[in-house]
mmCIF file of C-alpha atoms in Angstrom:
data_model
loop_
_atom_site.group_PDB
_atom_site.id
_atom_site.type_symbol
_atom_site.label_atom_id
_atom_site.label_comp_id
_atom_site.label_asym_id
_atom_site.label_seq_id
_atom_site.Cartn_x
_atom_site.Cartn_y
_atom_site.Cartn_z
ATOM 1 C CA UNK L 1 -14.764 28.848 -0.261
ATOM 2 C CA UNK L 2 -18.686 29.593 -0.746
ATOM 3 C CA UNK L 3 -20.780 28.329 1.967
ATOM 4 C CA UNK L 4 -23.535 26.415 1.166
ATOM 5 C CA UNK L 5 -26.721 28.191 0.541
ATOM 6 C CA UNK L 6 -29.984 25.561 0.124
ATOM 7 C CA UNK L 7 -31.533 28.661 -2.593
ATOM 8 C CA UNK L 8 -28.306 29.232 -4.219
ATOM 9 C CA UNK L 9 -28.000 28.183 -7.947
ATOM 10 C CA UNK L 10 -25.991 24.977 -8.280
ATOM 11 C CA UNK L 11 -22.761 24.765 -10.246
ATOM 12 C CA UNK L 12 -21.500 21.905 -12.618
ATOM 13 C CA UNK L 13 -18.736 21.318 -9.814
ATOM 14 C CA UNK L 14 -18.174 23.575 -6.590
ATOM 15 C CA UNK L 15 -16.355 23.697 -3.652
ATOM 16 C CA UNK L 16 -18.703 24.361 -0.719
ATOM 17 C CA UNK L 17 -18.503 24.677 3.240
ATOM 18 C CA UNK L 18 -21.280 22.914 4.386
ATOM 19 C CA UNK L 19 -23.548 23.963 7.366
ATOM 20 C CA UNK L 20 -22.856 23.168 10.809
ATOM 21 C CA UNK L 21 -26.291 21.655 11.265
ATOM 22 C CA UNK L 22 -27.894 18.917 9.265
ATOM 23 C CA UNK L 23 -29.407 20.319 6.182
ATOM 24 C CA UNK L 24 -32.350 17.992 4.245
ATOM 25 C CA UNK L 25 -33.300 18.442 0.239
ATOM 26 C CA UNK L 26 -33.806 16.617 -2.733
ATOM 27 C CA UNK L 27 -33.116 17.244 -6.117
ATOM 28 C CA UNK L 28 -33.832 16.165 -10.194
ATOM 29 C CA UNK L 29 -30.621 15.889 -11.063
ATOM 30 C CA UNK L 30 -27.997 13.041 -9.785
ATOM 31 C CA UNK L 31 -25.008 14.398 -7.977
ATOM 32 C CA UNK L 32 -21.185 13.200 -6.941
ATOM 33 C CA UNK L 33 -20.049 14.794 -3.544
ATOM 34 C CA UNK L 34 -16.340 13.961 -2.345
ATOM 35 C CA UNK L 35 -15.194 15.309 0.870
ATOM 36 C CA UNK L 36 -12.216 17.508 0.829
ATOM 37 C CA UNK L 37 -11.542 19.006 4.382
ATOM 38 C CA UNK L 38 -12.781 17.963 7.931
ATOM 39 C CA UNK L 39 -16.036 15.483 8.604
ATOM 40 C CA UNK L 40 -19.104 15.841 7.207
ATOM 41 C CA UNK L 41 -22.198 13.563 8.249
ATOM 42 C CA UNK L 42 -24.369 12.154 5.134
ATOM 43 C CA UNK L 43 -27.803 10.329 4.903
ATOM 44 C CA UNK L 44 -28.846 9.263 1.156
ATOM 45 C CA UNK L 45 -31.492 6.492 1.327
ATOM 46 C CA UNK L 46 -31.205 5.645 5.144
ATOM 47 C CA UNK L 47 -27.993 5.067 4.770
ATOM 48 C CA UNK L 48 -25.879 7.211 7.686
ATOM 49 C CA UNK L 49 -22.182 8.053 6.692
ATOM 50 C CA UNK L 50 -19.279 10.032 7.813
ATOM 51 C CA UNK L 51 -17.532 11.528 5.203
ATOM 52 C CA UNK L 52 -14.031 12.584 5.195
ATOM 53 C CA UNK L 53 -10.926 13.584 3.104
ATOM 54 C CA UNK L 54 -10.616 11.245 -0.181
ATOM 55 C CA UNK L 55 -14.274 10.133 0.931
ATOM 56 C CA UNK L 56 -17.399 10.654 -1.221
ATOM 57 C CA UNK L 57 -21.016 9.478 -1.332
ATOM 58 C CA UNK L 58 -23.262 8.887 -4.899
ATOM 59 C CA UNK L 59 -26.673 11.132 -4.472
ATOM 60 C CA UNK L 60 -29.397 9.416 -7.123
ATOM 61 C CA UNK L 61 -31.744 11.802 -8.490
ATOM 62 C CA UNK L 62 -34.509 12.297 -6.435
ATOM 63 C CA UNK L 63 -33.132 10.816 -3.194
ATOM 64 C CA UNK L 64 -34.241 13.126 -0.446
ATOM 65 C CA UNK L 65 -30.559 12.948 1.978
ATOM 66 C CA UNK L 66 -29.708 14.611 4.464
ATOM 67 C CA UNK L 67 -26.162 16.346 5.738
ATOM 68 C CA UNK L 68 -24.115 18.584 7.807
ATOM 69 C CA UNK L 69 -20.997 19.352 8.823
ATOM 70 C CA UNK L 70 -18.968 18.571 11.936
ATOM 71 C CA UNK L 71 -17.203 21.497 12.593
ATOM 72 C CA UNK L 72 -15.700 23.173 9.870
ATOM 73 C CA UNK L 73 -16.042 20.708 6.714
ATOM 74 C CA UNK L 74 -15.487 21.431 2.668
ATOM 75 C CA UNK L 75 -16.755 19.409 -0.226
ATOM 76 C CA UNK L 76 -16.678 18.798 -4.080
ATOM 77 C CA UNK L 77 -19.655 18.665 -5.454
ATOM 78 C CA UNK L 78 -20.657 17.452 -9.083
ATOM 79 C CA UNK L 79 -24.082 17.803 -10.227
ATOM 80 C CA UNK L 80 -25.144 16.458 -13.239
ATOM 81 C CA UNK L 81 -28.216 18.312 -14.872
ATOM 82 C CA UNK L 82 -28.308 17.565 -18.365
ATOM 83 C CA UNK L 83 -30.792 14.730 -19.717
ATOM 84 C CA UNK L 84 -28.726 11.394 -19.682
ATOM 85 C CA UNK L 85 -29.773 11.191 -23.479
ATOM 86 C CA UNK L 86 -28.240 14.263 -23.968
ATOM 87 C CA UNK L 87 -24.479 13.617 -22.489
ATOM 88 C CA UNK L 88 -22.001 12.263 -24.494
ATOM 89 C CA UNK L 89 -22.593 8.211 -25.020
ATOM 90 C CA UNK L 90 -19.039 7.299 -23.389
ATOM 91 C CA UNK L 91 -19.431 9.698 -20.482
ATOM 92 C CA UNK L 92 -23.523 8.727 -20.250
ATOM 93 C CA UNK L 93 -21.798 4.885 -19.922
ATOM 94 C CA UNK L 94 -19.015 6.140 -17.160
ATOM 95 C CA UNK L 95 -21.515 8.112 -14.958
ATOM 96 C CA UNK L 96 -24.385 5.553 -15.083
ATOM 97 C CA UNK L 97 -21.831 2.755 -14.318
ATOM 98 C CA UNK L 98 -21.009 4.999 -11.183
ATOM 99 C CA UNK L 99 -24.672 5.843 -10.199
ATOM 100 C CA UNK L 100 -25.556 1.677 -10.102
ATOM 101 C CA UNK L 101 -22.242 1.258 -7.196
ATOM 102 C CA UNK L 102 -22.507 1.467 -3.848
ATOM 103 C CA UNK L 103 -24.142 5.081 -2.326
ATOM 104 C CA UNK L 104 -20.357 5.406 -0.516
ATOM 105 C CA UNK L 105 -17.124 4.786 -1.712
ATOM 106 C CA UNK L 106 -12.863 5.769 -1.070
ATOM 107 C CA UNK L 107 -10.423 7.452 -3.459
ATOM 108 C CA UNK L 108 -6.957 6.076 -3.816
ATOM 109 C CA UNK L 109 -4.289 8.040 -3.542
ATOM 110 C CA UNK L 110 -3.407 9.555 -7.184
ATOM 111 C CA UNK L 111 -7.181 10.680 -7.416
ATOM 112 C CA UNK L 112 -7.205 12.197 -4.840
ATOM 113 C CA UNK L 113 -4.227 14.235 -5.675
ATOM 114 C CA UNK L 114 -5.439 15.397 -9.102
ATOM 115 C CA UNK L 115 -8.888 16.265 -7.399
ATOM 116 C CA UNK L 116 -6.900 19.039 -4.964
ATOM 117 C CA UNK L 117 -5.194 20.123 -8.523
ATOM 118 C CA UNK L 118 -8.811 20.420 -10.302
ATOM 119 C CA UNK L 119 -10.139 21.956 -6.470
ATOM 120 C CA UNK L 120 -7.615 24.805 -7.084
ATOM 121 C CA UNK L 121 -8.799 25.617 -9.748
ATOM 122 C CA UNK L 122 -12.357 25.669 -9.641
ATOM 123 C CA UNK L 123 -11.765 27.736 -6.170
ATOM 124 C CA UNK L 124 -9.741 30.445 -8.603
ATOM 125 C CA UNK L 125 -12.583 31.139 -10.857
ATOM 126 C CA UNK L 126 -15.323 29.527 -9.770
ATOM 127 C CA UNK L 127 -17.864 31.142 -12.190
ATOM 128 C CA UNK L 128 -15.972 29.407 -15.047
ATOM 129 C CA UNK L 129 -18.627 27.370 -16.438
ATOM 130 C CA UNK L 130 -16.216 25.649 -19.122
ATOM 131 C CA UNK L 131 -13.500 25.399 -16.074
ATOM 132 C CA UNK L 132 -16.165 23.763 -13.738
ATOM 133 C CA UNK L 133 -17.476 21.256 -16.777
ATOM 134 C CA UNK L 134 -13.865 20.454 -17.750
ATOM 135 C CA UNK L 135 -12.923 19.333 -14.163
ATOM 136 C CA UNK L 136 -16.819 17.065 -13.406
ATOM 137 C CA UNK L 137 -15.490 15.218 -16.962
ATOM 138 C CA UNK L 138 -11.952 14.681 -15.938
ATOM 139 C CA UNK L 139 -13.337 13.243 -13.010
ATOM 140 C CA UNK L 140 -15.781 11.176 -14.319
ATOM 141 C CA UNK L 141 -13.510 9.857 -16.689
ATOM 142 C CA UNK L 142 -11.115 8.093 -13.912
ATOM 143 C CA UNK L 143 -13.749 8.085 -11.011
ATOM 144 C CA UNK L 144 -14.693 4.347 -11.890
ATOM 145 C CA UNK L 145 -11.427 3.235 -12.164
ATOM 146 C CA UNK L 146 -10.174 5.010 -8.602
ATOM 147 C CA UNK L 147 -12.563 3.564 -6.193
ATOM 148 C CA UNK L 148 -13.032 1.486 -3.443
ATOM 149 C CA UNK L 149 -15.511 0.079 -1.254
ATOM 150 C CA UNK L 150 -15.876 2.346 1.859
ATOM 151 C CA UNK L 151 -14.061 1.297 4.901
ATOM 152 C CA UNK L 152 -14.955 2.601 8.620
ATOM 153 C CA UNK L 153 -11.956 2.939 10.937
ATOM 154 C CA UNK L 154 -12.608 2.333 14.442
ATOM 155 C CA UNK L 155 -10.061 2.427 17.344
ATOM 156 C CA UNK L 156 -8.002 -0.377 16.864
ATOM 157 C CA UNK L 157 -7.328 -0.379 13.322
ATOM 158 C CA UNK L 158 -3.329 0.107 12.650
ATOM 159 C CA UNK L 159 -2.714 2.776 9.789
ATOM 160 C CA UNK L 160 -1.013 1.853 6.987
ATOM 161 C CA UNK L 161 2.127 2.808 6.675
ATOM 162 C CA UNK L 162 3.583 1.894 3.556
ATOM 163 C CA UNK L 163 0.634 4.088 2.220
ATOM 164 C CA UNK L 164 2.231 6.840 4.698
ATOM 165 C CA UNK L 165 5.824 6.182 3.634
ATOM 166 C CA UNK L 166 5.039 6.428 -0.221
ATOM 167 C CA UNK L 167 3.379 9.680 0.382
ATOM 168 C CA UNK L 168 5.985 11.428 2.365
ATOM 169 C CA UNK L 169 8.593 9.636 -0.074
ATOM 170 C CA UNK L 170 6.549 11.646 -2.839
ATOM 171 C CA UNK L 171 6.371 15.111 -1.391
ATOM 172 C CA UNK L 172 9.815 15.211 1.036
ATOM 173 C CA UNK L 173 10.991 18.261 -1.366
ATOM 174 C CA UNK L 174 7.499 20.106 0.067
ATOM 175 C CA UNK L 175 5.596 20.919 2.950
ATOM 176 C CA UNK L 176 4.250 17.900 4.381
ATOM 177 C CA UNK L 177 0.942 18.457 6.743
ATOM 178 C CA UNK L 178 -0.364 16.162 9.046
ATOM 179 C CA UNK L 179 -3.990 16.612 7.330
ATOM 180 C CA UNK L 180 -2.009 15.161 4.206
ATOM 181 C CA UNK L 181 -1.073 12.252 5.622
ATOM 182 C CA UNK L 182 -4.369 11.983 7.371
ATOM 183 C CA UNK L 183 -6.289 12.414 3.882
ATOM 184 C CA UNK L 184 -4.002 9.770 3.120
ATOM 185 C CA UNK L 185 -5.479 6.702 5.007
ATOM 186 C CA UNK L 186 -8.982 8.401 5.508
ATOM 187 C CA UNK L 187 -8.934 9.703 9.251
ATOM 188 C CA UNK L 188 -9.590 13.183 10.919
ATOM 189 C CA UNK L 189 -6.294 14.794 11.972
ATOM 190 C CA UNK L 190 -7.053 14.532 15.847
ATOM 191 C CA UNK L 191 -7.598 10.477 15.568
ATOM 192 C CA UNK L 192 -4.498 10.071 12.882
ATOM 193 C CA UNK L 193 -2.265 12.163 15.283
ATOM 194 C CA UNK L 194 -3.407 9.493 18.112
ATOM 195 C CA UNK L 195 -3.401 6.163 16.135
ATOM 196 C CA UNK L 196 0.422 7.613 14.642
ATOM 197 C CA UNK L 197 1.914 7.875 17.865
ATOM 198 C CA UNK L 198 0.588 5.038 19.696
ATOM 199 C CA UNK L 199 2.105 2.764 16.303
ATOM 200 C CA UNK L 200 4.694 4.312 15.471
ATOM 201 C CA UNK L 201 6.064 5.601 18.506
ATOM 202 C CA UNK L 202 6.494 9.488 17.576
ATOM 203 C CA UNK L 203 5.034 12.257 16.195
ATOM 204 C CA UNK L 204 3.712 12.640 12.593
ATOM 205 C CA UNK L 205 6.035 15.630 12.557
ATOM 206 C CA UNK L 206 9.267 13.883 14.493
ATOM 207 C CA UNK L 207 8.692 10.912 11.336
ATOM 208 C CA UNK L 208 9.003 12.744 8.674
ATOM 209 C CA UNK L 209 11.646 14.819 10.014
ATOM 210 C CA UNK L 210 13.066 11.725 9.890
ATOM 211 C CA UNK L 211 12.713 10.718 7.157
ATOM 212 C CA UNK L 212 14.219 14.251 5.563
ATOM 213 C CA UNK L 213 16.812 13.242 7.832
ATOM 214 C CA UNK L 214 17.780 9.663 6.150
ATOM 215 C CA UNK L 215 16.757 10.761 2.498
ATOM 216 C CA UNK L 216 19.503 13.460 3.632
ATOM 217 C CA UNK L 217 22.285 10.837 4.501
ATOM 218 C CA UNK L 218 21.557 9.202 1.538
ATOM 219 C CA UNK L 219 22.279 11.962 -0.756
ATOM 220 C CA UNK L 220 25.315 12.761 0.985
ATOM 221 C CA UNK L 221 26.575 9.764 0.623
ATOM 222 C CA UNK L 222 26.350 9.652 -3.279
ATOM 223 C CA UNK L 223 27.888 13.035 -3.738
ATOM 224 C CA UNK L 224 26.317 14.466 -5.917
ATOM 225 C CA UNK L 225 25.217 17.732 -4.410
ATOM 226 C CA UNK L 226 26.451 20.462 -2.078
ATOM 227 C CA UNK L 227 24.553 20.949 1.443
ATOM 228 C CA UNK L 228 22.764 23.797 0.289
ATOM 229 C CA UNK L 229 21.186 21.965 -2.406
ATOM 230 C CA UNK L 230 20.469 18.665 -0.336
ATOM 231 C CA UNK L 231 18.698 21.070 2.314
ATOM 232 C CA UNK L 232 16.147 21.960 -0.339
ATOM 233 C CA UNK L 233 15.856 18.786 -1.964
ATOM 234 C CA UNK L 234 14.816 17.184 1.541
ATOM 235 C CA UNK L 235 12.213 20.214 2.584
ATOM 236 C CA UNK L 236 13.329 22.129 4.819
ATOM 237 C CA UNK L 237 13.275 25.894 4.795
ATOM 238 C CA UNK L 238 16.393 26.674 5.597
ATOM 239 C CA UNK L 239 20.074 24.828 6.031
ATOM 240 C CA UNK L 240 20.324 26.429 9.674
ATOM 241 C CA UNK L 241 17.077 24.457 10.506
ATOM 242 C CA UNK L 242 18.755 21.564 8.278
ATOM 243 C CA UNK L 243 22.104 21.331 10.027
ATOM 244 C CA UNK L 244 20.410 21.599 13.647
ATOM 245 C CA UNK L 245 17.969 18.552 12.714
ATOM 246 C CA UNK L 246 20.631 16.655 11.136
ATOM 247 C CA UNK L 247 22.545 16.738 14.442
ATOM 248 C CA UNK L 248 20.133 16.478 16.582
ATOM 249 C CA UNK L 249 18.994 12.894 15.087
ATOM 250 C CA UNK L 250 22.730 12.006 13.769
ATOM 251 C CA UNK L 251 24.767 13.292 16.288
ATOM 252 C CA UNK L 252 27.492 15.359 13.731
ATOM 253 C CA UNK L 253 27.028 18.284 11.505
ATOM 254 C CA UNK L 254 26.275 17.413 7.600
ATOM 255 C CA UNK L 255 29.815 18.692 6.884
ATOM 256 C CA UNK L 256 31.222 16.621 9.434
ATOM 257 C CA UNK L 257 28.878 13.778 7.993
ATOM 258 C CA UNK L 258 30.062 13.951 4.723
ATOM 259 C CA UNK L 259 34.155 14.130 6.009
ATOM 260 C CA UNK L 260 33.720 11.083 8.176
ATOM 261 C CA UNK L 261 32.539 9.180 4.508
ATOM 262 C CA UNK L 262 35.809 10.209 2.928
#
């Protein structure tokens, strides 16, 4: 991850750390910044902002703004330096359609996904100039069509979580980190972890442990595949750690589980 460096040459799209203390600068070109990790504080013409995951802000060229990070914090950025005139005419259209919406905005949930994919690779060879142009137009292309007017959640505001649900539902066979369910409905980790609990009633983790848990049953109950295979398909490491869960929230082994059925 390359911190950010106010002399350093700017990039068609980069992934950048951003300074613990609130930079100031302007610029000729217009640029796209969407945050990827942690909070990140933005000013673009008056306007104050905190940025998070699946969060983004529209810098105008020539817009002096302002930013800084709150603790650690990583953005995309996309700068745009060629001449308007000069860009194709469809993607001239997209981006200048972008530029006239609101300085702030949300991703939904499948952009947001394809812009880890594209971060990935930009942070594996980020001096890829065809790589780094490649990934601005992809996200161009969609950006317009992936947005959403940007929403502040205070204390008091009850998470979604259907939004929650659909994501775990879509990544039970994987790892599943708080911060990704956080990124999900646009909170820091610390204040999801809180708003989760005091909803829900449990832990992020404990839910989606049981949620493994009941995907689990389910696929025991249709028969189709051996233990072994059902402990992978649900996530977890290993079918010690599967078994021990299973009983733990079911009260019998898996084995025992699937006996009692026939």
């Amino acid at each position: 991850m390359a911190e950010f460096d106010i002399n350093a040459e700017p990039k068609t799209a980069q992934v950048l750390t951003l300074p613990s203390y609130m930079e100031r600068h302007q610029h000729g070109y217009p640029q796209i910044v969407i945050g990827l990790k942690g909070r990140a504080e933005f000013e673009v013409d008056g306007e104050v902002k905190l940025i998070g995951p699946g969060q983004g802000c529209i810098v105008p060229a020539g817009y002096d703004h302002r930013f800084g990070g709150i603790g650690l914090s990583d953005i995309l950025v996309l700068n745009f330096f060629m001449e308007m005139e000069a860009v194709d005419s469809d993607l001239n259209e997209r981006v200048n359609a972008l530029l006239e919406k609101d300085i702030y905005f949300q991703l939904d949930l499948p952009i947001q996904q394809l812009v880890q994919l594209l971060v990935k690779e930009i942070q594996a060879d980020p001096d890829d100039v065809w790589l780094c142009q490649a990934c601005q137009d992809t996200i161009i292309a969609l950006l317009h069509r992936h947005t959403k007017p940007f929403e502040m959640l205070k204390k008091g505001n009850r998470l979604n979580i259907d939004l929650i649900d659909r994501y775990i539902q879509q990544h039970l066979a994987s790892k599943i980190s708080v911060a990704n369910l956080a990124a999900c409905v646009f909170l820091g980790e610390s204040h999801f972890h809180l708003l989760f609990k005091s909803q829900v009633g449990c832990t992020p983790h404990q839910y989606i442990v049981q949620k493994r848990i009941e995907l689990a049953q389910s696929l025991i109950k249709e028969g189709q595949y051996n233990l072994g295979h059902i402990s992978q398909l649900v996530g977890f490491s290993d079918q010690s750690t599967f078994t021990n869960n299973f009983c733990r929230l079911v009260g019998v082994s898996p084995s025992h589980y699937r006996k009692n059925l026939s």
